[in-house]
Short mmCIF file of C-alpha atoms in Angstrom, two decimals:
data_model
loop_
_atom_site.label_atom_id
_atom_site.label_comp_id
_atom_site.label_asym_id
_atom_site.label_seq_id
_atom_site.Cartn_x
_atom_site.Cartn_y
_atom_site.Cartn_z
CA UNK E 197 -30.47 71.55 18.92
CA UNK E 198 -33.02 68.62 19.10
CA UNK E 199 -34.61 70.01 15.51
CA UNK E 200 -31.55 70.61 13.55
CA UNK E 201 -30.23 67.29 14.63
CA UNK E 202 -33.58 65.79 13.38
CA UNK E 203 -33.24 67.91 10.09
CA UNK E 204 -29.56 67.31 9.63
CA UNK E 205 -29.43 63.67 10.91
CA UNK E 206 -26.02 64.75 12.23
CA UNK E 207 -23.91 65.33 15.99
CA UNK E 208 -24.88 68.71 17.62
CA UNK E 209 -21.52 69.78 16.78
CA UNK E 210 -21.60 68.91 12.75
CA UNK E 211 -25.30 69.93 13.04
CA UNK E 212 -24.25 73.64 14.34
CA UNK E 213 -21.30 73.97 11.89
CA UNK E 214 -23.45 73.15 9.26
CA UNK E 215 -25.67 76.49 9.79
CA UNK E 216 -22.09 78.15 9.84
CA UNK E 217 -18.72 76.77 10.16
CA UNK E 218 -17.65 79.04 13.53
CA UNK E 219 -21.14 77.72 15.30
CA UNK E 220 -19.47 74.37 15.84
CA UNK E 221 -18.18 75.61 19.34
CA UNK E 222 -22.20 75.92 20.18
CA UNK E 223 -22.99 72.76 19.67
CA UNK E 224 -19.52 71.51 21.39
CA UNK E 225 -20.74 73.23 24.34
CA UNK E 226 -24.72 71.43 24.04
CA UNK E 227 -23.06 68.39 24.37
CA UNK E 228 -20.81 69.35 27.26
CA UNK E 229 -23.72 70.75 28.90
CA UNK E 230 -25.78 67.15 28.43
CA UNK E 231 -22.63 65.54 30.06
CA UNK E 232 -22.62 67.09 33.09
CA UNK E 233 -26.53 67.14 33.60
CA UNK E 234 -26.00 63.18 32.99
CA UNK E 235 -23.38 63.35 35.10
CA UNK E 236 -24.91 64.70 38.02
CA UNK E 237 -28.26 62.70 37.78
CA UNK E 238 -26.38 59.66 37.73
CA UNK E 239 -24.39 60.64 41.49
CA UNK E 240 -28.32 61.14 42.70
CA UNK E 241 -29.56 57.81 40.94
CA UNK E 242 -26.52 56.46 42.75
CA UNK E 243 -27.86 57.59 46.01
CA UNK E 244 -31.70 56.16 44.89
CA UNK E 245 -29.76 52.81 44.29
CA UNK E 246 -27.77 52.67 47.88
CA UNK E 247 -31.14 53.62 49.25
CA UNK E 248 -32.99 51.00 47.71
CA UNK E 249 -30.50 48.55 48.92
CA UNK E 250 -30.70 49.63 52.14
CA UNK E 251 -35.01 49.68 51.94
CA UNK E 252 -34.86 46.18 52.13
CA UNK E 253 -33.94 46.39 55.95
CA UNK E 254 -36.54 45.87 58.58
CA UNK E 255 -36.59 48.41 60.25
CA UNK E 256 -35.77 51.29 58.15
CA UNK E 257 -32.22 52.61 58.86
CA UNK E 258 -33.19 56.25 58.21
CA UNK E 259 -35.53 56.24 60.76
CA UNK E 260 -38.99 58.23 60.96
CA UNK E 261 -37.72 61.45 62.04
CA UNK E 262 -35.54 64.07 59.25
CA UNK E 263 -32.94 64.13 61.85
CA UNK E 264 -32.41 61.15 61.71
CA UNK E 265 -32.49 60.93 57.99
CA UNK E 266 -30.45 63.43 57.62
CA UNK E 267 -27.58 61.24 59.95
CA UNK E 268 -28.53 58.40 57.74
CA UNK E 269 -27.85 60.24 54.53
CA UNK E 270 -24.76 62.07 55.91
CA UNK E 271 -23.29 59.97 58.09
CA UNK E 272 -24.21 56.25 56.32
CA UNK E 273 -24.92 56.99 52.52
CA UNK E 274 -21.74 59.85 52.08
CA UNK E 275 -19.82 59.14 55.38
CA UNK E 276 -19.36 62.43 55.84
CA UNK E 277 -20.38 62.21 59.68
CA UNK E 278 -19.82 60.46 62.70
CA UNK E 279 -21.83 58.44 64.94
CA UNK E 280 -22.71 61.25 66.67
CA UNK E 281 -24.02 63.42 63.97
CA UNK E 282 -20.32 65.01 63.89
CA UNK E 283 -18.52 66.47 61.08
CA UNK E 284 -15.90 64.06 60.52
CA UNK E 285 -14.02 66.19 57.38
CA UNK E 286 -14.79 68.69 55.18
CA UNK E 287 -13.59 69.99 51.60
CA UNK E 288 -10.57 71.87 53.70
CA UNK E 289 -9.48 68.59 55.19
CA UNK E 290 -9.41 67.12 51.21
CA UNK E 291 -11.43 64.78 49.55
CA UNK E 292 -11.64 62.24 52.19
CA UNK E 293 -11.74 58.40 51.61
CA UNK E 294 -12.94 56.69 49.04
CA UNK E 295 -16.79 55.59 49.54
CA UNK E 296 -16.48 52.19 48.10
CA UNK E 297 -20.42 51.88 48.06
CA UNK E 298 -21.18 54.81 46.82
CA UNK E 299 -18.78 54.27 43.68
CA UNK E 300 -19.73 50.58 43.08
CA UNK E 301 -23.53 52.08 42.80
CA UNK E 302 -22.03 54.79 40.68
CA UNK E 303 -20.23 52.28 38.37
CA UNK E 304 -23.73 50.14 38.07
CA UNK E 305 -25.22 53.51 36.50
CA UNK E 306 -22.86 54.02 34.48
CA UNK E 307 -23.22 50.59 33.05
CA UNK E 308 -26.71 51.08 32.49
CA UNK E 309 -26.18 53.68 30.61
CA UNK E 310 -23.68 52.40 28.42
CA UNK E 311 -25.95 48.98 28.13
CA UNK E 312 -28.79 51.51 27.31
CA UNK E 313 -26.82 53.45 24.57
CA UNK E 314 -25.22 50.24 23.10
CA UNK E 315 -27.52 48.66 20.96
CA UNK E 316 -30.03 51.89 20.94
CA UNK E 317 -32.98 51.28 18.82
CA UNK E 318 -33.75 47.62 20.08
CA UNK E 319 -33.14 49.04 23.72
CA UNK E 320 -34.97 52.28 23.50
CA UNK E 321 -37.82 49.95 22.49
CA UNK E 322 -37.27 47.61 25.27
CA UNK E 323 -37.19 50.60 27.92
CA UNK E 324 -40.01 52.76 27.03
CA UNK E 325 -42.12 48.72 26.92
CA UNK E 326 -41.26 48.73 30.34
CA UNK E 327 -40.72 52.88 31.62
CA UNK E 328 -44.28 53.88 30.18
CA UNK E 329 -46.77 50.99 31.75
CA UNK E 330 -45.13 50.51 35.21
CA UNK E 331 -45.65 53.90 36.75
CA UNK E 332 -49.36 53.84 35.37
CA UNK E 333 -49.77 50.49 36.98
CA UNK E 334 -47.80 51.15 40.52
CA UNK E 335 -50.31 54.10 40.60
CA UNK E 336 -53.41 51.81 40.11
CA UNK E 337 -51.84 49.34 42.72
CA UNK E 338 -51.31 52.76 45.39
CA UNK E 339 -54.87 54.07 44.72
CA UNK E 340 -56.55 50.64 45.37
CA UNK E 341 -54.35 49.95 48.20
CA UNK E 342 -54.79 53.65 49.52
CA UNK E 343 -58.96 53.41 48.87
CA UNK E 344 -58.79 49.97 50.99
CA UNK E 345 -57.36 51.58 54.08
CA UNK E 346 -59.86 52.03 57.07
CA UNK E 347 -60.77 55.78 57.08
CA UNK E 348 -59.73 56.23 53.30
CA UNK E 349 -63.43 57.74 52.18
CA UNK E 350 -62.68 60.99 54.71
CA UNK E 351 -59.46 61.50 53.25
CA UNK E 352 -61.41 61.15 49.54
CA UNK E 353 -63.82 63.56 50.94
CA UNK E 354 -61.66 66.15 52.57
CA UNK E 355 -59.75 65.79 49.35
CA UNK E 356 -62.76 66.85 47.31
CA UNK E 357 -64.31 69.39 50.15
CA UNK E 358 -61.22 71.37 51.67
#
């Protein structure tokens, strides 16, 4: 799909129907395929966002234990859960109420993504300037921060002798 749109400088649907006229419905479903794989990334980048928001409490609200991350996600991030850990409603009970959090961050992705797509050559330069050097460099800033710890060189050397 990625080729023949390069080759044909066309949609995945024109690009398909090109090859033959009945293919079109191939490339309709590519692009309803890409859709929903956006779609669902963006409900998890969602979550990322209403976790980062929430990262910048002292102390953590998750906790240190997966128990009680898993209350935090449940019964904080989706409201799904009660206090307690309960099950407050499920899919039989209906959709439940709205989670006006969880949409705003939801709405903010979306708009990144339409920001993104907008004006697409001057942004896609502007976001792989930024995506490509900042993991490299948060890595740098881990490994010197992680090779400064006290007791750093045994973990280096039971890293390198198992």
């Amino acid at each position: 799909e990625t080729m023949l749109g390069q080759m044909t400088q066309r949609s995945a649907v024109k690009a398909f129907s090109m090859i033959r006229p009945k293919l079109w419905g191939l490339g309709a479903l590519v692009t309803w395929a890409a859709f929903m794989v956006v779609s669902y990334y963006n409900v998890i980048m969602a979550w990322s966002l209403q976790y980062l928001f929430y990262s910048f409490q002292s102390p953590l609200p998750w906790g240190n234990t997966t128990a009680s991350a898993k209350d935090f996600f449940f019964g904080t991030v989706l409201r799904m859960g009660g206090p307690d850990g309960a099950e407050v409603w499920t899919l039989d009970d209906g959709m439940g109420p709205v989670n006006w959090a969880l949409l705003l961050a939801l709405l903010a992705q979306w708009s990144l993504i339409f920001f993104c797509i907008f004006n697409l050559q001057k942004t896609a330069q502007w976001i792989v300037l930024i995506t490509v050097p900042v993991p490299l460099v948060l890595i740098v800033v881990m490994v010197i921060y992680g090779l400064t710890k006290p007791g750093s060189s045994q973990g280096v050397m039971a890293y390198i002798n198992p």
